[in-house]
Coordinates of C-alpha atoms in Angstrom, one line a residue:
X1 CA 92.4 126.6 105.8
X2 CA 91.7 122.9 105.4
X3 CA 91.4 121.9 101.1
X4 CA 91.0 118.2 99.9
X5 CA 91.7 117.3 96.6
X6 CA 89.3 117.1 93.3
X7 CA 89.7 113.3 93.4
X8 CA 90.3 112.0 96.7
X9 CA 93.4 110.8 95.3
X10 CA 94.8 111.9 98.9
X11 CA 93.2 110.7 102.2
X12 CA 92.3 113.6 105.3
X13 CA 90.5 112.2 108.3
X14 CA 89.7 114.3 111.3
X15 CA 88.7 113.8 114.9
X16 CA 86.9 116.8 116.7
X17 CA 85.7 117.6 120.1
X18 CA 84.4 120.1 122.2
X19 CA 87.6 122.0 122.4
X20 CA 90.0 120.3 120.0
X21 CA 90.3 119.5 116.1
X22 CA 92.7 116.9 114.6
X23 CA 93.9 116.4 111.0
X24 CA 96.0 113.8 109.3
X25 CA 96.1 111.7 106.4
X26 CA 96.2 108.6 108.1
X27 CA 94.0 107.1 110.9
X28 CA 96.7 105.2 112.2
X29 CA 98.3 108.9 113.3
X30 CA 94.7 110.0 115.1
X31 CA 94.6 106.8 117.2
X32 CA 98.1 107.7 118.6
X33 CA 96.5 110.7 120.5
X34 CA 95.0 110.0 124.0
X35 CA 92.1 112.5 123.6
X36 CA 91.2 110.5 120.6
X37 CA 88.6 107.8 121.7
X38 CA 87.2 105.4 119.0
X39 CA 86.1 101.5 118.8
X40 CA 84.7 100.0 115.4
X41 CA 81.8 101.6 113.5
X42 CA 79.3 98.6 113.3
X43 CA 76.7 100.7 111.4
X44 CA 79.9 101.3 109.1
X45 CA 80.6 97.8 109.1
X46 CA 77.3 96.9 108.3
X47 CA 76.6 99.0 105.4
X48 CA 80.4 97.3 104.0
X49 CA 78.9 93.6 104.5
X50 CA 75.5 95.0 102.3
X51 CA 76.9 96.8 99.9
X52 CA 80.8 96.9 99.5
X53 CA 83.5 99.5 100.4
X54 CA 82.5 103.4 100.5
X55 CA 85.7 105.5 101.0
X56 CA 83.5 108.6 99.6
X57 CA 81.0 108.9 102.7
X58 CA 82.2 111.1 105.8
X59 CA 81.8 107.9 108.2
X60 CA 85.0 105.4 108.8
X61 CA 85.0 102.4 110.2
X62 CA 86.2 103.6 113.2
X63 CA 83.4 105.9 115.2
X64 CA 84.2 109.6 116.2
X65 CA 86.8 109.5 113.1
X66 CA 85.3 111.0 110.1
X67 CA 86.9 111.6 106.1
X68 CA 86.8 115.0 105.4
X69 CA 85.0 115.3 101.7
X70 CA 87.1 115.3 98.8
X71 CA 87.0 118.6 96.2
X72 CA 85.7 120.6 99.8
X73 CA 87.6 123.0 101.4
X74 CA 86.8 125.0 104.6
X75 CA 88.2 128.1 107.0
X76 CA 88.2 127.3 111.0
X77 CA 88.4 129.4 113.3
X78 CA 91.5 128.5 115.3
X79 CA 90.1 130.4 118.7
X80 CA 87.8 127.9 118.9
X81 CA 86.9 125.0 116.2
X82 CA 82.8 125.5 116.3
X83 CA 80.9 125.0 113.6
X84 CA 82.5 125.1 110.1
X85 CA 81.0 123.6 107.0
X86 CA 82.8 122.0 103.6
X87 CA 82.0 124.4 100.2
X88 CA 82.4 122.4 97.1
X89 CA 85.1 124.4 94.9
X90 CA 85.6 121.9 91.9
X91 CA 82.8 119.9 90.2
X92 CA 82.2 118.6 86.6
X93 CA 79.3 118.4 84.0
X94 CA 78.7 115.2 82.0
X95 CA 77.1 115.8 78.5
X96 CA 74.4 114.0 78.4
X97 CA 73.4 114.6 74.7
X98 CA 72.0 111.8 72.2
X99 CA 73.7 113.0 69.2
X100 CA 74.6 110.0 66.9
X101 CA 77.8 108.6 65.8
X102 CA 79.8 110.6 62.8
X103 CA 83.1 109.8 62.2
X104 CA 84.9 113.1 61.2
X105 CA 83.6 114.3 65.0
X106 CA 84.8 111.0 66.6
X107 CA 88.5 111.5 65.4
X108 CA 88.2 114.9 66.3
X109 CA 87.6 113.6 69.7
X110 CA 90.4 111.3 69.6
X111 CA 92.7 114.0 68.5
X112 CA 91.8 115.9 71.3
X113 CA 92.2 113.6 73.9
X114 CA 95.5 112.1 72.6
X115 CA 96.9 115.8 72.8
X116 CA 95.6 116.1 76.5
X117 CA 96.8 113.1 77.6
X118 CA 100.5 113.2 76.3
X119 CA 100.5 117.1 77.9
X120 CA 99.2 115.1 81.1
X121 CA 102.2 112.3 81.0
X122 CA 104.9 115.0 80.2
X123 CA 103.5 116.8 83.2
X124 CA 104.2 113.6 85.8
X125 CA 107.6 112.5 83.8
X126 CA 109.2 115.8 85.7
X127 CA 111.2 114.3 88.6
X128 CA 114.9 114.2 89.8
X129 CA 114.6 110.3 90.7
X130 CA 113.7 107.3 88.6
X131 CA 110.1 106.8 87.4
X132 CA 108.5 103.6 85.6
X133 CA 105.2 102.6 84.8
X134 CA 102.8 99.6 85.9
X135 CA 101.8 97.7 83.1
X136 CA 99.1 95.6 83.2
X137 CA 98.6 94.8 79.2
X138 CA 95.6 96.5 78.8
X139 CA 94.9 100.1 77.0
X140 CA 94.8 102.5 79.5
X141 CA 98.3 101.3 81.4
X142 CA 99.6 100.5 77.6
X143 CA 99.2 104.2 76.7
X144 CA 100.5 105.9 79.6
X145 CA 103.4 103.7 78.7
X146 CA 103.4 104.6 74.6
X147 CA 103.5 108.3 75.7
X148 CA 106.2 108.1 78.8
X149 CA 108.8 105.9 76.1
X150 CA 107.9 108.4 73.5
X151 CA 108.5 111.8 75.6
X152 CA 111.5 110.0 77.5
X153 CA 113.5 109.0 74.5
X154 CA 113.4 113.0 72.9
X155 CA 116.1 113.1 75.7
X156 CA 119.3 112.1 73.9
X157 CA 121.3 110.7 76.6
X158 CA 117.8 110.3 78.8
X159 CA 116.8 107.6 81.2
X160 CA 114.9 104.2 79.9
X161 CA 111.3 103.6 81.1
X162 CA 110.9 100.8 83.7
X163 CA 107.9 99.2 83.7
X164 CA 106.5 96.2 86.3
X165 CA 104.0 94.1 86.3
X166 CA 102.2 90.9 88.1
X167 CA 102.0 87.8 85.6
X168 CA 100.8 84.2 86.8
X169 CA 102.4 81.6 85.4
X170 CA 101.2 78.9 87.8
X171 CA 98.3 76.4 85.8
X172 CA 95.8 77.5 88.1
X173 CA 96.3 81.2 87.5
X174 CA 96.7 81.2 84.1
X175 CA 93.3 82.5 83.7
X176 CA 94.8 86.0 85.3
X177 CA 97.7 85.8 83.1
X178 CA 98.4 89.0 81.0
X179 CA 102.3 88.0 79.7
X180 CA 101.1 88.1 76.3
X181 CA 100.3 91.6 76.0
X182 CA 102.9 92.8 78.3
X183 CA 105.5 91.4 76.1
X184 CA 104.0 92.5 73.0
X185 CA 104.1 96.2 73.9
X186 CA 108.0 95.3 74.8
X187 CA 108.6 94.1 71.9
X188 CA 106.8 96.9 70.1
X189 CA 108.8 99.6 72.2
X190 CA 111.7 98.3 73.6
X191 CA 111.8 99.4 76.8
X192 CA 112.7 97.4 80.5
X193 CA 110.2 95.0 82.0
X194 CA 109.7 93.8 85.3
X195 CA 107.6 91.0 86.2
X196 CA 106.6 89.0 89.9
X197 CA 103.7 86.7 90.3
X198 CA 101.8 86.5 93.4
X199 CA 102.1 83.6 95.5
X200 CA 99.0 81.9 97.8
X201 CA 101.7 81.3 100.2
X202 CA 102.0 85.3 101.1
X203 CA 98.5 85.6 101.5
X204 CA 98.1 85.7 105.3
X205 CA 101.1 88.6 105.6
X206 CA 100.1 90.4 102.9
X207 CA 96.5 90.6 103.8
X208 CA 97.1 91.7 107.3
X209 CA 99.7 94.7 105.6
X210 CA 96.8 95.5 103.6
X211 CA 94.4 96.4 106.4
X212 CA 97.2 97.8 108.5
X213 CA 97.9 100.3 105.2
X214 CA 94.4 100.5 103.8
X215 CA 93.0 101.3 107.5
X216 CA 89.2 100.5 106.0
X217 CA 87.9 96.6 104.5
X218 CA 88.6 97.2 101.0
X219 CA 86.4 95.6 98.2
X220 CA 88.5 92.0 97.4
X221 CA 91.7 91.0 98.8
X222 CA 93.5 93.8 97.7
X223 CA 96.8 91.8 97.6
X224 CA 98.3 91.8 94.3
X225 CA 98.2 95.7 94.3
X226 CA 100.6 95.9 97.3
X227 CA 102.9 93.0 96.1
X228 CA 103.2 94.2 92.6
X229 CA 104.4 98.0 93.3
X230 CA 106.8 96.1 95.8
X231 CA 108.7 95.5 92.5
X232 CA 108.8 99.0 91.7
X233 CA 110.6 99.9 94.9
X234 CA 112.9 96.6 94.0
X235 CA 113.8 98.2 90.7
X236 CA 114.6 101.4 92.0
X237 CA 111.6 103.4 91.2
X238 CA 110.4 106.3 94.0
X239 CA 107.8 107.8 90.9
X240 CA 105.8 106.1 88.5
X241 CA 102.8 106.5 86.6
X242 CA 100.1 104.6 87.0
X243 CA 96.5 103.7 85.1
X244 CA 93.9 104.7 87.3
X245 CA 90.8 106.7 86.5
X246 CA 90.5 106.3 82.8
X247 CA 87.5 103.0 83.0
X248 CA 85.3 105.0 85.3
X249 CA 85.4 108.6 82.8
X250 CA 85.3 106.2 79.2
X251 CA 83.0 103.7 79.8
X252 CA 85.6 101.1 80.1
X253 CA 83.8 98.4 82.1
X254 CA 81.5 95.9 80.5
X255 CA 78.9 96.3 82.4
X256 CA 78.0 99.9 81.4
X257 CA 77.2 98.8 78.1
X258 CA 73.7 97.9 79.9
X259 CA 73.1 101.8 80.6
X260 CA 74.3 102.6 77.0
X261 CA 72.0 100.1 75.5
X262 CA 69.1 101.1 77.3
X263 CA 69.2 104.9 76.4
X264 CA 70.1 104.9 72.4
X265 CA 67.8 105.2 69.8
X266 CA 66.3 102.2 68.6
X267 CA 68.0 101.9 65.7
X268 CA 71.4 102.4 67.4
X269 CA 70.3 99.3 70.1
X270 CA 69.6 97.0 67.7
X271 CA 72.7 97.5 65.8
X272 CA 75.2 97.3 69.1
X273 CA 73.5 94.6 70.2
X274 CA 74.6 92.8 67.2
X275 CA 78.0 94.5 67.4
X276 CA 78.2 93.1 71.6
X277 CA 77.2 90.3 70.7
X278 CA 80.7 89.7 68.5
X279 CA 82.8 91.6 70.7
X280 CA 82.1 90.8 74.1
X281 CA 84.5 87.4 74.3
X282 CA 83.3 85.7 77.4
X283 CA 80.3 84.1 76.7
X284 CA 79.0 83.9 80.1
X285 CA 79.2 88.1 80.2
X286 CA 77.8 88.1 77.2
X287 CA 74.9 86.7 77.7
X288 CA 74.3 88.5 81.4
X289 CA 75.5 91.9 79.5
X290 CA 72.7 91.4 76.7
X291 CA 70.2 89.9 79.0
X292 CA 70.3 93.1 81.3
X293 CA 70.2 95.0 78.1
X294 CA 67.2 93.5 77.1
X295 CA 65.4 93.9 80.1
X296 CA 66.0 96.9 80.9
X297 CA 65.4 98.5 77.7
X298 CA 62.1 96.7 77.2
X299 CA 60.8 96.4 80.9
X300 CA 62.6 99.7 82.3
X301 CA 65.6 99.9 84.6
X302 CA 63.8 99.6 88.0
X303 CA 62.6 96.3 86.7
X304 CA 66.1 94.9 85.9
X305 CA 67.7 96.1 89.3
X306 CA 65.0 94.0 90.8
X307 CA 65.6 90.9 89.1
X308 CA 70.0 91.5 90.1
X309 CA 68.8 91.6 93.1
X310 CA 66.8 88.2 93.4
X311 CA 69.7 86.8 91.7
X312 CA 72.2 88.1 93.7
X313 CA 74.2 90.3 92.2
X314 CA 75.5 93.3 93.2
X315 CA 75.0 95.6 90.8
X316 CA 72.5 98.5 90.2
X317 CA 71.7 100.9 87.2
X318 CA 71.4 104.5 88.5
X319 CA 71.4 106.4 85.9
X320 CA 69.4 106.8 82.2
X321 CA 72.1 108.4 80.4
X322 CA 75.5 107.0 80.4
X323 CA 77.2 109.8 81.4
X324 CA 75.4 110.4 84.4
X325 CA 76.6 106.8 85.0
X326 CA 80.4 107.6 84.8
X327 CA 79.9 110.7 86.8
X328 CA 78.7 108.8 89.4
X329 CA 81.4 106.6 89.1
X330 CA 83.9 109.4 89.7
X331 CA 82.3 110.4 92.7
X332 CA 82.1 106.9 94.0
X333 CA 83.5 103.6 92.9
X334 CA 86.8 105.7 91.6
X335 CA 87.0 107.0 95.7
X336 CA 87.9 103.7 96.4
X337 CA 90.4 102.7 93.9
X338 CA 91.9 105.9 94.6
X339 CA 92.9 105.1 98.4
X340 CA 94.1 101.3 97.4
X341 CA 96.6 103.3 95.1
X342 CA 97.8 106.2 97.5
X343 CA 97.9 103.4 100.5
X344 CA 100.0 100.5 98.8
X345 CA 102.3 103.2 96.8
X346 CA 102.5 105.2 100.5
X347 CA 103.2 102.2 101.7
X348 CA 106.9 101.1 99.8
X349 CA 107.6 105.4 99.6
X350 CA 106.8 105.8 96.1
X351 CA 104.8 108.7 95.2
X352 CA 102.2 107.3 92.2
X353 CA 100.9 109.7 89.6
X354 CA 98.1 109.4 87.5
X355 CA 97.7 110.8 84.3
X356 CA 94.2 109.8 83.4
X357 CA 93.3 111.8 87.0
X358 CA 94.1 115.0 85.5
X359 CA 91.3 117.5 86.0
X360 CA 91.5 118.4 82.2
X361 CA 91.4 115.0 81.1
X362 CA 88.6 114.1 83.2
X363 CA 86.8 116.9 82.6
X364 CA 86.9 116.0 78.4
X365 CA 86.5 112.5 79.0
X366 CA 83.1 113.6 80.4
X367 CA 82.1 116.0 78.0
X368 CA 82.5 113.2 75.0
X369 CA 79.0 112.0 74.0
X370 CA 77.7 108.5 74.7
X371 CA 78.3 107.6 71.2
X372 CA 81.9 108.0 71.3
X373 CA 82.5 105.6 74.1
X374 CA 80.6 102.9 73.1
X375 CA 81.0 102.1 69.5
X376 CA 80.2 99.0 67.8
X377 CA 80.7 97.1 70.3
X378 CA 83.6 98.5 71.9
X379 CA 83.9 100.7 74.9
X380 CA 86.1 103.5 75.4
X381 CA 86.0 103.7 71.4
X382 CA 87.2 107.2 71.3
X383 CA 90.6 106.3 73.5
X384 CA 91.2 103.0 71.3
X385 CA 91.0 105.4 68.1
X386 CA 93.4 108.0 69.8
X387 CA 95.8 104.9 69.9
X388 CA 95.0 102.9 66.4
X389 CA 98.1 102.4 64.6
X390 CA 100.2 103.4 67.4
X391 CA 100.0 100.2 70.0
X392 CA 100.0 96.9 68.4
X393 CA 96.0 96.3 67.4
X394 CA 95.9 93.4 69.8
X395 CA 95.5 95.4 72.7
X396 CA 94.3 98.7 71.0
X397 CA 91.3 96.1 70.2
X398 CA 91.5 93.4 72.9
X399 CA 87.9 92.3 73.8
X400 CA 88.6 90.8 76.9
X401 CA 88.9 93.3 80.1
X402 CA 90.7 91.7 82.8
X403 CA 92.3 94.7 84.8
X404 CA 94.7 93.2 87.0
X405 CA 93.1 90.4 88.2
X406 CA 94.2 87.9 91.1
X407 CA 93.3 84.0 91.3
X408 CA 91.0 84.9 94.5
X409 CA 88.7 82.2 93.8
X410 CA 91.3 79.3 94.1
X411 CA 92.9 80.9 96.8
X412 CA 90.0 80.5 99.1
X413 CA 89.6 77.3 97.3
X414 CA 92.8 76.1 98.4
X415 CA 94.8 75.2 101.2
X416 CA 94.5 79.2 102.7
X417 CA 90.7 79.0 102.4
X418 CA 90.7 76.9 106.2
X419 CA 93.1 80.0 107.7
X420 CA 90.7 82.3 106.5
X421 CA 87.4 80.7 107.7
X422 CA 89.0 80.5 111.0
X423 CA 89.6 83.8 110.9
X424 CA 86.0 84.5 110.1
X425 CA 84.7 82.2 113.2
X426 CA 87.3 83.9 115.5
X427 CA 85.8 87.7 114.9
X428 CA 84.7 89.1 118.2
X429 CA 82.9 92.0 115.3
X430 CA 81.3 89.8 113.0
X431 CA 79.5 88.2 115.9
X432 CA 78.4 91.9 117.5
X433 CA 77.2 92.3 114.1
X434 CA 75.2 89.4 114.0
X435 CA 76.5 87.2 111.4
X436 CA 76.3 83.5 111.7
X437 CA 80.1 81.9 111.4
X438 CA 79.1 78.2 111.5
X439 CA 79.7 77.2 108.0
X440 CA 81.0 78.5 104.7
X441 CA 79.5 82.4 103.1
X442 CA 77.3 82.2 101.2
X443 CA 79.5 83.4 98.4
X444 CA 83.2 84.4 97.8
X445 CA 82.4 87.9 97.8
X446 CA 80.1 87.6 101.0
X447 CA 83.3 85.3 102.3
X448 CA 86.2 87.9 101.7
X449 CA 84.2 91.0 103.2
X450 CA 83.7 88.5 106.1
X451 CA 87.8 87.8 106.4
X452 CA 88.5 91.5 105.5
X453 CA 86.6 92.8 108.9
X454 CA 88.3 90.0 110.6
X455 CA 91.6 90.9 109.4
X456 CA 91.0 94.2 110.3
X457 CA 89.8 93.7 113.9
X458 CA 93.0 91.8 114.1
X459 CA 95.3 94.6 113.6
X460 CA 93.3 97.3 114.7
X461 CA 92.0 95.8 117.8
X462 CA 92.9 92.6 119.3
X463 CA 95.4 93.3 122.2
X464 CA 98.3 91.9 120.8
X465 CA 97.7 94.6 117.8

């Protein structure tokens, strides 16, 4: 009996033959058995330099290696592995109503939620070692936090909650600089926090620990991640708890306020336009956030996913409804922020747990109409009102998204930027999949999925690997 988790918070890769089926949660483990045969997956590869990572398909980047599907489970037939299909056992609806806003049902909502996600956190707080919590400054690793110091300290006698972070305090990094909040919940609670910044200078290691952990070209460098739960190892944490999930279920990202917009009443539009408009605090999103709104409320959404794509950016609008949006989410861009958790947190032995990933919360999460996620402005509205008056309102409200954030950009822009274009020129893959080396990507993003294949060709398959 072979079973895979709701979430693909775990990974479970197989190899199968004629005679023979293999299992493991690591490809690194496959590769060590002779029968195994693989080389790099350039239709894989291809699809990554086009559109990004896809942990959530069966194919790997490494061919005859396949990911068995997430919320699947199957019964084979030990005499002889056959045939045997994946049955879905776990799926979830997302309401796709159009009720409108009302206030008494919105706190209701928020009631709800805060009650499911406290039973969530007291659920992952049970361990015999040490556990702590990343903080990035932002509401969804701020609340895990709240809760944990809150159910910790009914202990009399009971540990303190650890907490760690990444901060930049270098001028050029500023921009990805999240001390203020950090220290204003620690002021507001009290509790131990631990801070590293991540240094241009650790790039080439770090990057090349990356792809030996990650096994697949993640989406960005992917550094910061593995650095920063470094310092939870360095503190003495083997648990923590950790933000993941809760942007893709509540609307969290700016950039489905464009699928909101385009499916609410007219009425409703015109008013969160205004309400955008004041909230949103970069101007430059701003503007791209309304003018996809606009367009693809007046012009429809296959109109606007054509004009992204003449001007090169890599988005694209699915879904009518909102919900339908997140959904998708869950059952795609979450895959991947799921393994670049279990793979950096594998990496240092520490088991992370993530509250937000809990079937019951998710489950709600999707169930809460449109309305209730974007409000006024503001996404995940219901979550922020769950939290009013118990975080400080600077980050209950903040208006900026950041999300961990590294200074990528000047990195490449910098003195590593020459160490990773040779890298890039130096790929044996990148030329078998046609792509010219002789200057400069296009872009950064187009640049880092370059070095990311490079990388991983480097540790996966030059001779020295």
């Amino acid at each position: 009996f072979v079973s895979r988790d709701r979430f693909a918070i775990k990974p479970l890769y197989y190899y199968q033959d004629a005679t023979c089926i293999v299992f493991a949660s690591e490809i690194k483990a496959l590769l060590q058995i002779p029968r195994v045969k693989s080389s790099p997956n350039l239709e894989y590869l291809s699809g990554y330099l086009s559109t990004g990572a896809t942990e959530w398909v069966e194919e790997t980047a490494f061919t005859n290696i396949k990911r068995f599907p997430f919320a699947h489970s199957t019964v084979i037939d030990l005499s002889g592995p056959g045939d045997w299909e994946p049955a879905r056992y776990w799926d979830v609806e997302a309401n796709i109503s159009q009720e409108r806003y009302d206030e008494e049902t919105a706190q209701r909502y928020a009631k709800r939620y805060l009650e499911l996600l406290t039973d969530a956190v007291r659920i992952r707080l049970r361990s015999d070692v040490a556990v702590g919590c990343s903080l990035s400054g932002g509401l969804d690793s701020s609340s895990v936090v709240y809760l944990a110091d809150a159910l910790l300290s009914q202990t009399e006698g009971g540990p303190r909650l650890s907490t760690y972070s990444s901060v930049y305090n270098s001028p050029e990094a500023k921009h990805c600089d999240e001390s203020y909040f950090i220290d204003m919940l620690q002021a507001h609670l009290g509790f131990d926090s631990y801070k590293m910044e991540p240094k241009q200078e650790d790039v080439p290691h770090l990057s090349e620990l990356v792809a030996r952990q990650q096994e697949m070209p993640p989406d960005g460098l992917a550094m910061s991640g593995i650095n920063t739960i470094g310092l939870a190892r360095d503190i003495g944490l083997t648990v923590t708890l950790d933000g993941q999930g809760a942007d893709e279920v509540q609307a969290g990202y700016e950039t489905y306020l464009v699928t909101f917009l385009t499916s609410v009443s007219w009425l409703d539009y015109f008013r969160e336009i205004r309400a955008a408009n004041a909230v949103l605090k970069d101007s430059n999103v701003r503007r791209q956030i309304i003018g996809a709104a606009v367009v693809g409320r007046f012009f429809g959404r296959r109109q606007l996913n054509r004009l992204l794509k003449l001007a090169g950016k890599l988005l694209t609008y699915r879904h009518r409804f909102l919900n339908d949006e997140l959904r998708h989410s869950v059952e795609h861009r979450l895959v991947n922020l799921m393994h670049y958790s279990d793979s950096r947190s594998m990496h240092h032995s520490i088991e992370s747990r993530m509250p937000f990933m809990d079937h019951r919360v998710v489950e709600f999460s999707l169930s809460v109409p449109a309305c209730y996620k974007v409000h006024n402005g503001y996404s995940k509205y219901f979550a922020r009102l769950a939290f009013d008056g118990k975080l400080p309102d600077e980050i209950t409200w903040r208006k900026d998204k950041m999300g961990w954030p590294a200074p990528v950009v000047q990195w490449l822009h910098g003195p590593v930027g020459a160490w990773v274009d040779k890298m890039i020129r130096g790929s044996d893959v990148l030329s078998r999949l046609g792509v010219d080396r002789s200057g400069p990507a296009r872009n950064d993003t187009r640049r880092i999925r370059f070095f990311n294949i490079a990388m991983w060709e480097k540790v996966y398959w030059s001779r020295s690997a």
